Amino acid sequence: MKLVRTEDAEGCILCHDITQIIKDKKKGPVFRKGHIVTREDIPVLLSVGKENLYVWEQEEGMLHEDEGAEILRRLCQGGNSAEAAFDGAVKCFRYMSASEAKEGKIELTAETDGLLKVDSGALYRVNSQGEMMIATRHGNTEVKKGDKLAGMRVIPLVIGKDKMDRAEKAVQEENGGAPILSILPFRAKKAAIITTGSEVYKGRIKDTFTPVLEEKLGHYPVEIIGHAVCDDKPEMVTEAILRFLGEGADLVLCTGGMSVDPDDRTPLAIKNSGARIVSYGAPVLPGAMFLLSYMEEGQAVMGLPGCVMYAKRTIFDLVLPRVLADDPVTAEELAHLGEGGLCLNCPVCTYPNCGFGK
């Protein structure tokens, strides 16, 4: 940095905050570090006693913090400044909008409801570089339009271009240069619900499971095209699954009959439908007896344990957004949910794997 006369500072970038104190009214920065001095700023600077200023001196191979933040933005969102111009200040594309760089910081916001995907490996590679950071929400979680997705900034006022080049190279090596963040919008789906159990089928108890699912699905672009109540006979459940799939269901939810009791035959019924079982069981509580499967054409068939009926959040709430975003779930991904899978309904949890700690 260098020292310049305030009268000569137009176009220069401040290296430090400038504080203004007005008795009984204000004490705080009137201009912040990184601010580009304009002609109109000069009288204000002189009025707070700043006849000289420390400003950033352009050095070959060095970038201002805002330039570095823009590179981090591009690594997260993709594209470049020219492609992303929107209203002159906000970069909006790929279902995300970016704030204007300020003090070396940029924030990304969701522009649609959908599923947030995070390339954890690429994110780690960038954050391992030092002097820069990107903080995001958990990946594979639902986001709403207007939700903050990520914040990124360069730590010092200036940063070496070579360091930013290394960050870009690290992302290229990790994932071929694909953006670290993406949003998969929810797709319109048709769903069917199959209630199992002789106690419901024979009218001994009221079906209280289906209304819960209808409420959950009502928050998404999902049309419920059918509902069937079946006995514990697996062939009856299998027939209902195939019938609803034939009627165009993209998602079939089978409720009840998911434990290991002899009368609980829903997993067998799903298997007999020809579905490929991804996993029967998941390391999440509540929701251990959950079953996920896919038909050859991609429709999802799930077996939902009883906890989905009474618990606010379960494994179903983790998997459903992915299914609605056409993002297939693997057995390996389900296995990874064990860390953080114990506290889905804890009101004070701050770091659950699912992202529901609010």
Coordinates of C-alpha atoms in Angstrom, one line a residue:
M1 CA 0.0 0.0 0.0
K2 CA 1.0 3.6 -0.4
L3 CA 0.2 7.0 1.2
V4 CA -1.5 9.6 -1.0
R5 CA -3.0 13.1 -0.5
T6 CA -6.8 12.8 -0.1
E7 CA -7.4 15.3 -2.8
D8 CA -5.5 13.0 -5.2
A9 CA -7.2 9.8 -4.1
E10 CA -10.0 9.6 -6.6
G11 CA -10.1 6.1 -8.0
C12 CA -7.9 4.6 -5.3
I13 CA -8.9 1.7 -3.1
L14 CA -8.8 2.2 0.7
C15 CA -6.6 -0.2 2.7
H16 CA -8.5 0.5 5.9
D17 CA -11.8 1.6 7.4
I18 CA -12.5 5.3 7.8
T19 CA -14.4 6.1 11.0
Q20 CA -16.8 9.0 11.5
I21 CA -17.8 10.2 14.9
I22 CA -20.8 12.5 15.3
K23 CA -21.6 13.3 19.0
D24 CA -24.7 11.5 20.3
K25 CA -25.5 10.3 16.8
K26 CA -22.9 8.1 15.1
K27 CA -19.7 6.3 15.6
G28 CA -18.7 3.9 12.9
P29 CA -17.1 3.4 9.5
V30 CA -18.1 6.0 6.9
F31 CA -16.1 4.1 4.3
R32 CA -14.8 0.5 4.6
K33 CA -11.7 -1.1 3.6
G34 CA -11.8 -1.9 -0.1
H35 CA -13.9 1.1 -1.0
I36 CA -13.1 2.9 -4.2
V37 CA -12.8 6.6 -3.6
T38 CA -15.0 8.9 -5.7
R39 CA -14.7 12.7 -6.2
E40 CA -17.8 13.1 -4.0
D41 CA -16.1 11.2 -1.2
I42 CA -13.2 13.6 -0.9
P43 CA -15.0 16.3 1.1
V44 CA -16.4 13.7 3.5
L45 CA -12.9 12.2 4.0
L46 CA -11.5 15.7 4.7
S47 CA -14.3 16.4 7.2
V48 CA -13.3 13.4 9.3
G49 CA -9.7 14.6 9.4
K50 CA -8.2 12.4 6.7
E51 CA -5.9 14.6 4.7
N52 CA -3.9 11.5 3.6
L53 CA -5.0 8.0 2.9
Y54 CA -3.4 4.6 2.7
V55 CA -4.5 3.1 -0.6
W56 CA -3.8 -0.1 -2.4
E57 CA -0.9 0.0 -4.8
Q58 CA -1.4 -2.1 -7.8
E59 CA 1.2 -4.8 -7.9
E60 CA 1.8 -7.2 -10.7
G61 CA 0.5 -10.6 -9.8
M62 CA -1.8 -9.4 -7.0
L63 CA -5.6 -9.2 -7.0
H64 CA -7.9 -7.0 -5.0
E65 CA -10.1 -8.9 -2.6
D66 CA -13.2 -8.2 -4.7
E67 CA -11.5 -9.7 -7.7
G68 CA -10.6 -12.8 -5.7
A69 CA -14.2 -13.1 -4.4
E70 CA -15.4 -13.0 -8.0
I71 CA -13.2 -16.0 -8.8
L72 CA -14.6 -17.9 -5.8
R73 CA -18.1 -17.0 -7.0
R74 CA -17.3 -18.4 -10.4
L75 CA -16.0 -21.6 -8.9
C76 CA -19.2 -22.0 -7.0
Q77 CA -21.7 -20.9 -9.6
G78 CA -20.0 -21.3 -12.9
G79 CA -19.9 -18.9 -15.8
N80 CA -18.1 -15.5 -15.9
S81 CA -18.9 -11.9 -15.2
A82 CA -20.0 -11.1 -18.7
E83 CA -22.3 -14.1 -19.0
A84 CA -23.8 -13.4 -15.5
A85 CA -24.6 -9.7 -15.8
F86 CA -28.0 -9.0 -14.4
D87 CA -29.3 -5.5 -13.6
G88 CA -25.7 -4.4 -13.6
A89 CA -25.0 -5.7 -10.1
V90 CA -26.5 -9.1 -9.5
K91 CA -25.3 -12.2 -11.2
C92 CA -28.3 -14.5 -11.7
F93 CA -28.2 -17.8 -13.5
R94 CA -28.2 -21.6 -12.8
Y95 CA -31.1 -20.9 -10.3
M96 CA -28.8 -18.8 -8.1
S97 CA -28.2 -15.1 -7.7
A98 CA -25.0 -13.5 -6.5
S99 CA -24.6 -10.4 -4.5
E100 CA -22.2 -7.6 -5.6
A101 CA -18.7 -8.2 -4.3
K102 CA -18.2 -6.1 -1.2
E103 CA -15.2 -6.1 1.1
G104 CA -14.1 -9.2 -0.6
K105 CA -17.3 -11.1 0.1
I106 CA -20.1 -12.5 -2.2
E107 CA -23.2 -14.4 -1.2
L108 CA -25.3 -16.8 -3.3
T109 CA -29.1 -17.0 -2.9
A110 CA -31.5 -19.6 -4.3
E111 CA -33.8 -18.4 -7.1
T112 CA -36.0 -21.5 -7.1
D113 CA -37.2 -24.3 -4.8
G114 CA -35.1 -27.4 -5.3
L115 CA -32.3 -29.6 -4.1
L116 CA -28.9 -28.1 -3.3
K117 CA -25.9 -30.2 -4.5
V118 CA -22.4 -29.5 -3.1
D119 CA -19.2 -31.0 -4.5
S120 CA -17.6 -31.6 -1.1
G121 CA -14.3 -32.6 -2.6
A122 CA -13.9 -29.5 -4.6
L123 CA -15.1 -27.3 -1.7
Y124 CA -12.4 -28.9 0.5
R125 CA -9.7 -28.3 -2.1
V126 CA -10.5 -24.6 -2.3
N127 CA -10.8 -24.1 1.5
S128 CA -7.4 -25.9 1.9
Q129 CA -5.6 -23.2 -0.1
G130 CA -5.6 -20.6 2.7
E131 CA -6.4 -16.9 2.5
M132 CA -9.8 -17.7 1.0
M133 CA -13.0 -19.4 2.2
I134 CA -16.3 -20.7 1.0
A135 CA -19.1 -21.7 3.5
T136 CA -22.2 -23.5 2.2
R137 CA -25.3 -25.2 3.4
H138 CA -25.3 -29.0 3.6
G139 CA -25.6 -30.6 0.2
N140 CA -28.5 -32.9 -0.7
T141 CA -30.9 -30.7 1.2
E142 CA -34.0 -28.8 0.2
V143 CA -33.8 -25.1 -0.3
K144 CA -36.5 -22.5 -0.9
K145 CA -36.3 -19.5 -3.2
G146 CA -34.6 -16.7 -1.3
D147 CA -32.6 -19.1 1.0
K148 CA -28.9 -18.2 1.4
L149 CA -26.8 -20.9 -0.2
A150 CA -23.2 -19.9 0.4
G151 CA -20.9 -17.1 1.4
M152 CA -17.4 -16.7 0.1
R153 CA -14.6 -14.2 0.6
V154 CA -10.9 -13.5 0.3
I155 CA -9.4 -13.0 3.7
P156 CA -6.7 -10.3 3.1
L157 CA -7.2 -7.1 1.1
V158 CA -5.0 -8.4 -1.7
I159 CA -4.2 -11.9 -2.7
G160 CA -1.7 -13.4 -5.1
K161 CA -3.1 -14.3 -8.5
D162 CA -1.0 -17.5 -8.4
K163 CA -3.0 -18.6 -5.3
M164 CA -6.3 -18.0 -7.0
D165 CA -5.0 -19.9 -10.0
R166 CA -4.1 -22.8 -7.8
A167 CA -7.7 -22.8 -6.4
E168 CA -9.1 -22.9 -9.9
K169 CA -6.7 -25.7 -10.8
A170 CA -7.7 -27.7 -7.7
V171 CA -11.3 -27.6 -8.8
Q172 CA -10.4 -28.6 -12.3
E173 CA -8.5 -31.6 -11.0
E174 CA -11.2 -32.6 -8.6
N175 CA -14.3 -32.4 -10.9
G176 CA -13.2 -31.2 -14.3
G177 CA -14.0 -27.6 -13.5
A178 CA -17.7 -28.1 -12.9
P179 CA -19.3 -25.6 -10.4
I180 CA -19.1 -26.5 -6.8
L181 CA -22.8 -25.7 -6.2
S182 CA -25.9 -26.5 -8.2
I183 CA -29.6 -26.5 -7.6
L184 CA -31.8 -29.2 -9.1
P185 CA -35.3 -27.8 -9.3
F186 CA -38.2 -30.0 -8.2
R187 CA -40.1 -31.7 -11.0
A188 CA -43.9 -32.2 -11.1
K189 CA -44.6 -35.8 -10.0
K190 CA -47.6 -38.1 -9.7
A191 CA -47.7 -40.1 -6.5
A192 CA -49.8 -43.0 -5.2
I193 CA -50.2 -44.1 -1.6
I194 CA -50.7 -47.7 -0.5
T195 CA -51.8 -48.2 3.1
T196 CA -51.0 -51.7 4.4
G197 CA -52.2 -53.7 7.4
S198 CA -55.2 -55.8 8.2
E199 CA -56.2 -53.6 11.1
V200 CA -56.9 -50.7 8.6
Y201 CA -58.1 -52.9 5.8
K202 CA -60.8 -54.5 8.0
G203 CA -61.8 -51.2 9.5
R204 CA -60.6 -51.9 13.1
I205 CA -58.6 -48.6 13.2
K206 CA -58.6 -45.4 11.2
D207 CA -55.9 -44.7 8.6
T208 CA -54.0 -41.8 10.2
F209 CA -50.9 -42.3 8.0
T210 CA -52.3 -41.2 4.7
P211 CA -53.2 -37.7 5.9
V212 CA -49.6 -37.2 7.1
L213 CA -48.3 -38.0 3.6
E214 CA -50.9 -35.9 1.9
E215 CA -49.7 -32.9 3.9
K216 CA -46.0 -33.6 3.3
L217 CA -46.5 -34.0 -0.4
G218 CA -48.7 -30.9 -0.5
H219 CA -45.6 -28.8 -0.1
Y220 CA -44.2 -30.0 -3.4
P221 CA -45.4 -30.1 -7.0
V222 CA -46.9 -33.5 -6.5
E223 CA -50.3 -34.8 -7.6
I224 CA -51.7 -37.8 -5.7
I225 CA -53.4 -39.9 -8.3
G226 CA -54.5 -42.8 -6.2
H227 CA -54.8 -44.4 -2.8
A228 CA -55.3 -48.1 -1.9
V229 CA -55.8 -49.9 1.4
C230 CA -54.4 -53.4 1.4
D231 CA -54.4 -56.4 3.7
D232 CA -51.1 -57.9 4.9
K233 CA -51.0 -60.3 1.9
P234 CA -47.9 -59.3 -0.2
E235 CA -49.5 -60.2 -3.5
M236 CA -52.3 -57.7 -2.8
V237 CA -49.7 -55.0 -2.2
T238 CA -47.7 -56.0 -5.3
E239 CA -50.8 -55.8 -7.4
A240 CA -51.5 -52.3 -6.2
I241 CA -48.0 -51.1 -6.8
L242 CA -48.0 -52.4 -10.4
R243 CA -51.5 -50.9 -11.0
F244 CA -50.5 -47.4 -9.9
L245 CA -47.3 -47.6 -11.9
G246 CA -49.4 -48.5 -14.9
E247 CA -51.6 -45.5 -14.3
G248 CA -48.6 -43.2 -14.5
A249 CA -47.3 -42.9 -10.9
D250 CA -43.8 -41.6 -10.6
L251 CA -43.7 -42.4 -6.9
V252 CA -45.4 -45.1 -4.9
L253 CA -45.4 -44.9 -1.1
C254 CA -46.2 -48.0 0.9
T255 CA -47.1 -47.3 4.5
G256 CA -46.8 -49.9 7.3
G257 CA -45.7 -53.5 7.4
M258 CA -42.0 -52.5 7.5
S259 CA -40.8 -54.2 10.6
V260 CA -39.4 -57.8 11.0
D261 CA -42.7 -59.2 12.5
P262 CA -44.0 -62.3 10.5
D263 CA -47.1 -60.3 9.5
D264 CA -45.1 -57.4 8.1
R265 CA -44.7 -58.3 4.4
T266 CA -44.4 -54.9 2.6
P267 CA -40.6 -55.4 1.7
L268 CA -41.5 -58.7 0.0
A269 CA -44.3 -57.1 -1.8
I270 CA -42.1 -54.3 -3.1
K271 CA -39.4 -56.8 -4.2
N272 CA -42.0 -58.9 -6.0
S273 CA -43.0 -55.9 -8.1
G274 CA -39.7 -56.1 -9.9
A275 CA -38.2 -53.0 -8.2
R276 CA -34.5 -52.8 -7.6
I277 CA -34.0 -52.6 -3.9
V278 CA -31.4 -49.9 -3.0
S279 CA -31.6 -50.5 0.7
Y280 CA -33.9 -52.0 3.3
G281 CA -32.8 -50.1 6.4
A282 CA -31.1 -46.8 6.9
P283 CA -28.7 -45.5 9.6
V284 CA -31.2 -42.7 10.6
L285 CA -33.4 -42.4 13.7
P286 CA -36.2 -42.1 13.3
G287 CA -36.5 -44.2 10.1
A288 CA -34.2 -47.3 10.5
M289 CA -36.8 -49.6 8.8
F290 CA -37.0 -47.5 5.6
L291 CA -36.9 -49.2 2.2
L292 CA -36.0 -47.4 -1.1
S293 CA -36.2 -49.0 -4.5
Y294 CA -36.5 -48.0 -8.1
M295 CA -38.2 -49.5 -11.1
E296 CA -36.4 -50.1 -14.3
E297 CA -38.0 -47.0 -15.8
G298 CA -36.9 -44.8 -12.8
Q299 CA -40.0 -44.6 -10.7
A300 CA -39.3 -44.7 -7.0
V301 CA -41.1 -47.2 -4.7
M302 CA -40.7 -46.6 -0.9
G303 CA -41.6 -48.6 2.2
L304 CA -42.2 -46.1 5.0
P305 CA -41.9 -47.2 8.6
G306 CA -44.5 -46.1 11.2
C307 CA -42.3 -43.3 12.5
V308 CA -43.0 -41.2 9.4
M309 CA -46.6 -40.9 10.7
Y310 CA -45.7 -39.3 14.0
A311 CA -42.2 -37.9 13.9
K312 CA -41.7 -34.4 12.5
R313 CA -38.6 -35.3 10.5
T314 CA -37.4 -38.8 9.5
I315 CA -35.3 -40.5 6.8
F316 CA -38.3 -39.9 4.4
D317 CA -37.7 -36.1 4.6
L318 CA -34.1 -36.6 3.5
V319 CA -34.9 -38.9 0.6
L320 CA -38.1 -37.3 -0.8
P321 CA -36.5 -34.0 -2.0
R322 CA -33.9 -36.0 -4.0
V323 CA -36.6 -38.1 -5.6
L324 CA -38.6 -35.1 -6.5
A325 CA -35.4 -33.5 -8.1
D326 CA -34.7 -36.6 -10.1
D327 CA -31.5 -37.2 -8.2
P328 CA -31.1 -41.0 -7.7
V329 CA -30.0 -42.1 -4.2
T330 CA -27.4 -44.8 -3.7
A331 CA -26.9 -47.3 -0.9
E332 CA -23.5 -45.7 -0.3
E333 CA -25.1 -42.3 0.2
L334 CA -27.7 -43.7 2.6
A335 CA -24.8 -45.3 4.6
H336 CA -23.1 -41.9 5.0
L337 CA -26.2 -40.6 6.8
G338 CA -25.2 -42.4 10.0
E339 CA -23.1 -39.4 11.1
G340 CA -25.7 -36.9 12.1
G341 CA -28.6 -39.4 11.6
L342 CA -29.4 -39.5 15.3
C343 CA -30.7 -36.0 15.8
L344 CA -33.2 -35.2 13.2
N345 CA -35.8 -33.9 15.7
C346 CA -33.4 -32.4 18.3
P347 CA -34.5 -28.8 18.7
V348 CA -31.0 -27.6 19.7
C349 CA -29.0 -29.5 17.1
T350 CA -26.6 -27.3 15.2
Y351 CA -24.8 -29.8 13.0
P352 CA -27.0 -32.6 11.8
N353 CA -26.1 -34.4 8.7
C354 CA -29.6 -33.7 7.3
G355 CA -29.5 -29.9 7.7
F356 CA -32.7 -29.7 9.7
G357 CA -31.2 -28.2 12.9
K358 CA -33.0 -24.9 12.9

